[in-house]
Tab-separated table of C-alpha atoms and ligand atoms in Angstrom:
chain	number	residue	atom	x	y	z
J	8	MET	CA	-7.455	-106.049	25.609
J	9	LYS	CA	-10.937	-105.499	26.783
J	10	ASP	CA	-10.487	-102.759	29.029
J	11	LEU	CA	-8.907	-100.321	26.913
J	12	GLU	CA	-9.797	-96.753	28.260
J	13	PRO	CA	-10.329	-93.583	25.849
J	14	ILE	CA	-7.426	-91.330	25.862
J	15	LEU	CA	-9.209	-88.719	27.632
J	16	LEU	CA	-7.173	-85.717	29.114
J	17	PRO	CA	-9.345	-83.484	31.239
J	18	GLY	CA	-10.482	-80.430	29.208
J	19	ILE	CA	-9.942	-82.154	25.974
J	20	GLU	CA	-13.042	-82.783	24.036
J	21	ALA	CA	-13.445	-86.265	23.102
J	22	LYS	CA	-13.911	-85.122	19.548
J	23	ARG	CA	-12.164	-86.354	16.115
J	24	PRO	CA	-9.613	-85.222	15.343
J	25	LEU	CA	-7.426	-85.040	18.601
J	26	ILE	CA	-4.353	-82.791	17.596
J	27	ILE	CA	-0.797	-83.273	18.987
J	28	ALA	CA	1.488	-80.524	17.520
J	29	GLY	CA	5.003	-79.423	18.207
J	30	PRO	CA	8.530	-79.572	16.957
J	31	CYS	CA	10.288	-82.597	15.942
J	32	SER	CA	13.047	-81.550	18.175
J	33	ALA	CA	13.236	-79.163	21.320
J	34	GLU	CA	16.295	-77.307	20.172
J	35	THR	CA	16.163	-74.093	22.467
J	36	GLU	CA	14.282	-72.729	25.289
J	37	GLU	CA	13.317	-69.835	23.039
J	38	GLN	CA	12.124	-72.065	20.236
J	39	VAL	CA	10.092	-74.539	22.296
J	40	MET	CA	8.088	-71.551	24.103
J	41	ARG	CA	7.541	-69.507	21.115
J	42	THR	CA	6.228	-72.618	19.130
J	43	ALA	CA	4.089	-73.542	22.245
J	44	LYS	CA	2.637	-70.137	22.537
J	45	GLU	CA	1.585	-69.927	18.988
J	46	LEU	CA	0.288	-73.353	19.041
J	47	ALA	CA	-1.891	-72.551	22.371
J	48	SER	CA	-3.243	-69.601	20.669
J	49	GLN	CA	-4.477	-71.552	18.034
J	50	GLY	CA	-6.469	-73.606	20.478
J	51	ILE	CA	-4.050	-76.777	20.317
J	52	LYS	CA	-4.274	-78.610	23.658
J	53	ILE	CA	-1.312	-81.392	23.490
J	54	PHE	CA	2.382	-80.205	22.748
J	55	ARG	CA	5.001	-82.754	21.374
J	56	ALA	CA	8.662	-82.290	21.361
J	57	GLY	CA	11.437	-84.814	20.757
J	58	ILE	CA	14.058	-84.738	23.531
J	59	TRP	CA	16.156	-87.826	22.513
J	60	LYS	CA	16.320	-88.415	18.934
J	61	PRO	CA	16.947	-91.643	17.332
J	62	ARG	CA	18.867	-90.860	14.038
J	63	THR	CA	19.294	-93.312	11.221
J	64	LYS	CA	22.696	-91.931	10.782
J	65	PRO	CA	25.540	-90.785	13.332
J	66	GLY	CA	26.111	-86.896	13.210
J	67	GLY	CA	22.660	-85.736	12.890
J	68	PHE	CA	21.223	-83.853	15.929
J	69	GLU	CA	20.726	-86.281	18.668
J	70	GLY	CA	18.174	-84.041	20.771
J	71	VAL	CA	18.954	-81.680	23.614
J	72	GLY	CA	18.316	-84.363	26.447
J	73	VAL	CA	17.138	-83.758	29.930
J	74	GLU	CA	17.299	-80.065	29.832
J	75	GLY	CA	14.772	-79.883	27.198
J	76	LEU	CA	12.319	-81.538	29.741
J	77	THR	CA	12.544	-78.425	31.643
J	78	TRP	CA	11.411	-76.312	28.874
J	79	LEU	CA	8.561	-78.672	28.419
J	80	LYS	CA	7.657	-78.190	32.001
J	81	ARG	CA	7.594	-74.555	31.343
J	82	VAL	CA	5.490	-74.960	28.411
J	83	LYS	CA	2.690	-76.810	30.697
J	84	GLU	CA	2.794	-74.030	33.229
J	85	GLU	CA	2.545	-71.267	30.986
J	86	THR	CA	0.424	-72.620	28.090
J	87	GLU	CA	-1.800	-75.234	30.111
J	88	MET	CA	-0.972	-77.483	27.141
J	89	TYR	CA	-0.307	-81.158	28.078
J	90	ILE	CA	2.968	-82.152	27.224
J	91	SER	CA	4.390	-85.393	25.173
J	92	THR	CA	7.643	-86.743	24.162
J	93	GLU	CA	9.318	-90.009	22.699
J	94	VAL	CA	10.980	-92.375	24.886
J	95	ALA	CA	13.184	-95.238	23.886
J	96	THR	CA	14.841	-96.378	27.194
J	97	GLU	CA	13.923	-97.056	30.727
J	98	ARG	CA	15.885	-93.823	31.620
J	99	HIS	CA	13.813	-91.756	29.158
J	100	VAL	CA	10.885	-93.055	30.978
J	101	PHE	CA	12.051	-92.217	34.406
J	102	GLU	CA	13.379	-88.649	33.426
J	103	ALA	CA	10.071	-88.023	31.586
J	104	LEU	CA	7.962	-88.827	34.348
J	105	LYS	CA	9.960	-86.898	36.813
J	106	HIS	CA	9.420	-83.824	34.555
J	107	GLY	CA	5.577	-84.358	34.599
J	108	ILE	CA	5.259	-85.346	31.113
J	109	ASP	CA	1.434	-86.142	30.517
J	110	MET	CA	1.618	-88.369	27.352
J	111	LEU	CA	4.283	-90.670	25.955
J	112	TRP	CA	5.245	-92.305	22.647
J	113	ILE	CA	7.350	-94.981	21.633
J	114	GLY	CA	9.303	-94.312	18.412
J	115	ALA	CA	9.150	-96.392	15.252
J	116	ARG	CA	12.855	-97.593	15.919
J	117	THR	CA	12.289	-99.070	19.264
J	118	PRO	CA	10.319	-102.161	18.913
J	119	PHE	CA	12.906	-104.355	20.657
J	120	ALA	CA	13.248	-101.915	23.721
J	121	VAL	CA	9.480	-102.133	24.317
J	122	GLN	CA	9.653	-104.518	26.964
J	123	GLU	CA	12.071	-102.487	28.948
J	124	ILE	CA	9.874	-99.408	28.384
J	125	ALA	CA	6.851	-101.555	29.690
J	126	ASP	CA	8.587	-102.577	32.859
J	127	ALA	CA	9.558	-98.927	33.645
J	128	LEU	CA	5.921	-97.939	33.154
J	129	LYS	CA	4.515	-100.425	35.485
J	130	GLY	CA	2.053	-98.401	37.953
J	131	VAL	CA	1.982	-95.435	35.904
J	132	ASP	CA	-1.421	-93.928	34.585
J	133	ILE	CA	-0.965	-91.808	31.593
J	134	PRO	CA	-1.527	-92.349	27.911
J	135	VAL	CA	1.174	-94.076	25.864
J	136	LEU	CA	1.077	-93.979	21.960
J	137	ILE	CA	3.048	-96.693	20.021
J	138	LYS	CA	4.436	-95.744	16.479
J	139	ASN	CA	4.480	-98.397	13.876
J	140	PRO	CA	7.714	-100.177	13.583
J	141	VAL	CA	9.995	-99.237	10.548
J	142	ASN	CA	9.114	-102.366	8.881
J	143	PRO	CA	5.708	-103.364	7.706
J	144	ASP	CA	5.134	-106.012	10.630
J	145	LEU	CA	1.743	-105.976	11.816
J	146	GLU	CA	2.474	-108.592	14.491
J	147	LEU	CA	5.483	-106.729	15.775
J	148	TRP	CA	3.426	-103.381	16.168
J	149	ILE	CA	0.573	-105.389	18.027
J	150	GLY	CA	3.057	-107.182	20.104
J	151	ALA	CA	4.349	-103.787	21.357
J	152	VAL	CA	1.018	-102.574	22.125
J	153	GLU	CA	0.230	-105.919	24.113
J	154	ARG	CA	3.602	-105.349	26.123
J	155	ILE	CA	2.292	-101.967	27.158
J	156	TYR	CA	-1.019	-103.129	27.813
J	157	ASN	CA	0.218	-106.023	30.024
J	158	ALA	CA	2.324	-103.613	32.056
J	159	GLY	CA	-1.141	-102.282	33.043
J	160	ILE	CA	-1.280	-99.089	30.712
J	161	HIS	CA	-4.815	-99.102	29.524
J	162	LYS	CA	-4.867	-95.620	28.056
J	163	LEU	CA	-3.233	-96.767	24.642
J	164	GLY	CA	-3.227	-95.625	21.166
J	165	VAL	CA	-1.100	-96.110	17.979
J	166	ILE	CA	0.457	-93.621	15.596
J	167	HIS	CA	0.509	-94.803	12.060
J	168	ARG	CA	3.692	-93.070	10.574
J	169	GLY	CA	4.333	-95.248	7.580
J	170	PHE	CA	7.062	-97.864	6.585
J	171	SER	CA	10.558	-97.662	5.400
J	172	THR	CA	11.447	-98.582	1.831
J	173	TYR	CA	14.367	-98.664	-0.306
J	174	ASP	CA	12.762	-96.773	-2.905
J	175	LYS	CA	11.552	-93.275	-1.620
J	176	GLN	CA	9.525	-91.777	-4.500
J	177	ILE	CA	6.574	-89.809	-3.147
J	178	TYR	CA	6.605	-90.630	0.661
J	179	ARG	CA	9.349	-90.629	3.140
J	180	ASN	CA	7.670	-93.797	4.676
J	181	GLN	CA	5.131	-95.708	2.711
J	182	PRO	CA	1.869	-95.374	4.274
J	183	GLN	CA	0.622	-98.966	3.353
J	184	TRP	CA	-2.956	-97.944	4.727
J	185	HIS	CA	-3.877	-101.779	4.591
J	186	ILE	CA	-1.841	-102.409	7.719
J	187	PRO	CA	-3.502	-99.911	10.160
J	188	ILE	CA	-6.781	-101.119	8.483
J	189	GLU	CA	-6.208	-104.556	9.566
J	190	LEU	CA	-5.290	-103.375	12.975
J	191	ARG	CA	-8.312	-101.679	13.342
J	192	ARG	CA	-10.242	-104.792	12.305
J	193	ARG	CA	-8.261	-106.690	14.832
J	194	MET	CA	-8.495	-104.198	17.445
J	195	PRO	CA	-11.417	-101.939	17.054
J	196	ASN	CA	-11.342	-99.979	20.286
J	197	LEU	CA	-7.769	-99.012	19.993
J	198	PRO	CA	-7.205	-95.288	18.747
J	199	ILE	CA	-5.372	-94.566	15.630
J	200	TYR	CA	-3.568	-91.381	15.137
J	201	CYS	CA	-1.754	-90.571	11.885
J	202	ASP	CA	1.719	-88.712	11.614
J	203	PRO	CA	1.510	-87.217	8.156
J	204	SER	CA	4.912	-85.427	8.897
J	205	HIS	CA	7.190	-88.344	9.003
J	206	MET	CA	4.831	-90.353	6.376
J	207	GLY	CA	4.977	-87.455	3.782
J	208	GLY	CA	8.531	-86.080	4.692
J	209	LYS	CA	7.323	-82.969	2.946
J	210	ARG	CA	5.358	-79.928	3.883
J	211	GLU	CA	2.780	-80.219	0.921
J	212	LEU	CA	1.929	-83.713	1.748
J	213	ILE	CA	0.562	-83.162	5.129
J	214	ALA	CA	-2.748	-81.795	4.291
J	215	PRO	CA	-3.792	-84.685	1.644
J	216	LEU	CA	-2.462	-87.317	4.024
J	217	SER	CA	-4.235	-85.752	7.045
J	218	GLN	CA	-7.445	-85.875	5.017
J	219	GLN	CA	-7.097	-89.317	4.086
J	220	ALA	CA	-6.430	-90.499	7.467
J	221	MET	CA	-9.767	-88.696	8.622
J	222	ASP	CA	-11.565	-90.142	5.777
J	223	LEU	CA	-10.430	-93.762	7.075
J	224	GLY	CA	-11.786	-93.021	10.423
J	225	TYR	CA	-8.557	-92.157	12.253
J	226	ASP	CA	-8.771	-90.488	15.824
J	227	GLY	CA	-6.276	-87.800	15.611
J	228	LEU	CA	-3.059	-86.370	14.004
J	229	ILE	CA	0.384	-85.640	15.691
J	230	VAL	CA	1.858	-83.148	13.173
J	231	GLU	CA	5.532	-81.467	13.475
J	232	THR	CA	5.177	-77.789	13.981
J	233	HIS	CA	8.000	-75.263	14.441
J	234	CYS	CA	8.051	-71.433	14.802
J	235	GLU	CA	10.619	-71.289	12.077
J	236	PRO	CA	10.433	-74.556	10.102
J	237	ASP	CA	13.449	-73.421	7.647
J	238	CYS	CA	15.833	-73.225	10.428
J	239	ALA	CA	14.750	-76.510	12.390
J	240	TRP	CA	17.648	-78.611	13.539
J	241	SER	CA	15.943	-81.798	12.201
J	242	ASP	CA	13.332	-82.638	9.721
J	243	LYS	CA	13.140	-79.137	8.402
J	244	ASN	CA	11.501	-80.178	5.031
J	245	GLN	CA	8.372	-81.600	6.835
J	246	GLN	CA	7.882	-79.100	9.499
J	247	ILE	CA	4.996	-76.329	9.247
J	248	THR	CA	4.230	-73.129	11.183
J	249	PRO	CA	1.532	-73.001	13.692
J	250	ASP	CA	-0.425	-70.828	11.263
J	251	VAL	CA	-0.310	-73.330	8.533
J	252	LEU	CA	-1.312	-76.105	10.896
J	253	ASN	CA	-4.398	-73.902	11.821
J	254	TYR	CA	-5.189	-73.343	8.153
J	255	ILE	CA	-4.809	-77.196	7.292
J	256	LEU	CA	-6.798	-78.435	10.329
J	257	HIS	CA	-9.699	-75.796	9.215
J	258	MET	CA	-9.779	-77.181	5.631
J	259	LEU	CA	-10.074	-80.802	6.890
J	260	VAL	CA	-13.295	-82.330	6.135
J	261	ILE	CA	-14.377	-84.475	9.224
J	262	ARG	CA	-17.203	-86.911	7.934
J	263	ASP	CA	-19.113	-88.777	10.391
J	264	THR	CA	-18.192	-92.033	11.177
J	265	THR	CA	-21.367	-93.083	12.689
J	266	GLN	CA	-23.297	-92.071	9.739
J	267	THR	CA	-25.943	-94.693	8.351
J	268	THR	CA	-24.464	-96.962	5.513
J	269	GLU	CA	-28.064	-97.703	4.498
J	270	ASN	CA	-27.836	-95.941	1.234
J	271	LEU	CA	-24.756	-98.209	0.265
J	272	ALA	CA	-26.812	-101.487	0.960
J	273	GLU	CA	-27.615	-101.788	-2.568
J	274	LEU	CA	-24.309	-101.009	-4.064
J	275	ARG	CA	-22.598	-103.336	-1.277
J	276	SER	CA	-24.871	-106.219	-2.248
J	277	GLN	CA	-23.887	-105.937	-6.017
J	278	ILE	CA	-20.255	-106.126	-4.890
J	279	ASP	CA	-21.101	-109.267	-2.626
J	280	ILE	CA	-22.407	-110.907	-5.779
J	281	LEU	CA	-19.297	-110.053	-8.182
J	282	ASP	CA	-16.886	-111.143	-5.126
J	283	ASN	CA	-18.653	-114.658	-5.352
J	284	GLN	CA	-18.376	-114.721	-8.877
J	285	LEU	CA	-14.811	-113.867	-8.818
J	286	LEU	CA	-14.127	-116.660	-6.192
J	287	GLU	CA	-15.739	-119.119	-8.290
J	288	LEU	CA	-13.629	-118.118	-11.481
J	289	LEU	CA	-10.495	-118.081	-9.332
J	290	SER	CA	-11.102	-121.562	-7.993
J	291	LYS	CA	-11.638	-122.823	-11.782
J	292	ARG	CA	-8.530	-120.923	-12.647
J	293	MET	CA	-6.593	-122.647	-9.804
J	294	ARG	CA	-7.877	-126.096	-10.756
J	295	ILE	CA	-6.112	-125.719	-14.299
J	296	SER	CA	-3.086	-124.248	-12.646
J	297	ARG	CA	-2.827	-127.498	-10.443
J	298	GLU	CA	-3.025	-129.540	-13.704
J	299	ILE	CA	-0.338	-127.623	-15.480
J	300	GLY	CA	1.726	-127.891	-12.138
J	301	GLN	CA	1.023	-131.755	-12.351
J	302	TYR	CA	2.170	-131.779	-16.026
J	303	LYS	CA	5.504	-129.839	-15.480
J	304	LYS	CA	6.403	-132.023	-12.504
J	305	GLU	CA	5.778	-135.401	-14.604
J	306	HIS	CA	8.058	-133.977	-17.321
J	307	SER	CA	10.563	-132.378	-15.179
J	308	MET	CA	10.059	-128.970	-16.170
J	309	PRO	CA	11.070	-126.024	-14.055
J	310	VAL	CA	8.045	-124.408	-12.272
J	311	LEU	CA	8.635	-120.985	-13.737
J	312	GLN	CA	8.779	-120.098	-17.733
J	313	ALA	CA	9.901	-116.562	-17.423
J	314	THR	CA	8.652	-115.609	-20.864
J	315	ARG	CA	5.251	-116.951	-20.356
J	316	TYR	CA	5.060	-115.289	-16.808
J	317	ASP	CA	6.038	-112.119	-18.591
J	318	GLU	CA	3.460	-112.342	-21.211
J	319	ILE	CA	0.685	-113.072	-18.690
J	320	LEU	CA	1.571	-110.047	-16.765
J	321	SER	CA	1.995	-107.447	-19.409
J	322	LYS	CA	-1.012	-108.904	-21.341
J	323	ARG	CA	-3.223	-108.527	-18.310
J	324	ILE	CA	-2.056	-105.225	-17.150
J	325	SER	CA	-2.788	-103.875	-20.598
J	326	GLN	CA	-6.104	-105.349	-20.729
J	327	ALA	CA	-6.906	-103.919	-17.308
J	328	MET	CA	-5.611	-100.438	-18.539
J	329	GLU	CA	-8.117	-100.785	-21.377
J	330	LEU	CA	-10.881	-101.387	-19.024
J	331	GLY	CA	-9.974	-98.205	-17.108
J	332	MET	CA	-8.752	-100.037	-14.060
W	2	PEP	C1	9.247	-88.312	15.943
W	2	PEP	O1	8.100	-88.148	16.256
W	2	PEP	O2	9.887	-87.380	16.273
W	2	PEP	C2	10.045	-89.353	15.333
W	2	PEP	C3	11.240	-89.556	15.487
W	2	PEP	O3	9.211	-90.196	14.326
W	2	PEP	P1	9.673	-91.629	13.900
W	2	PEP	O4	9.861	-92.509	15.048
W	2	PEP	O5	8.323	-91.785	13.284
W	2	PEP	O6	10.698	-91.544	12.907
W	3	MN	MN1	10.854	-85.683	13.319
């Protein structure tokens, strides 16, 4: 993936963060136009709206379909914003392109239809963003990026929207930041955008998640924005008004990613020394573990003794807490 091209759309500054905003779903022409005009007046340049909505359960709002694309076309003509939407099938790609869509994204529930979408995109030169799959599988995510790249799309990016878990405590989708961080290590030129709306699932988490994404060097944000969030037909708890979006964006602290790291050199060398010591200690511990394993084998003991395992875990956890970790 050497010849990845930056996602530069004429008229949009190549500056962090790139912002994509708009409603979860296009609902009515009036709602789309009102939201778009308010966003355009705040200086937002790329509009999003879901036209086909993949829902987890039947019975939810499944999107207005092709008619909504004519409203997006109006957004483009009247506000000069770029327009983007989510595609999940070959037909969606053809319809979206026919209506002048400038940017597409592939949803989190689509990883196995990516090849069909990739084939439909052959010969097309628009940016495509790939959401992380619902399950925390980096190889599946990278596989989707490669399929689209192999179709000849070189203006590529990914959207981190978090991963599904059974246990939804704070977030609707767990961030698992280490996964996109590993993706950045493996594909340093691939832009990463954060979707704090689907990640948090609540309005009040949009600002802190956006800040965290910026602190991790993300390239931009895609934020669900609606002229009347409380009346939204889908994802209403996580949508904000264009005004609130503007406020959040102004509060963001964007740290310079190219800043010199010289002043960290001393602290980093201390970390390196400690890491070396930790590894040596762990390898000594491993040798003893092996001896224990050998003993258990020779004496036909089961691998796990639950009480001992529990004792180790609770003792070490309370020691660590006493040490302020
Ligand atoms: C969306 O962005 O509207 C959407 C459906 O998101 P996700 O695929 O992340 O659930
Ligand atoms: Mn949504």
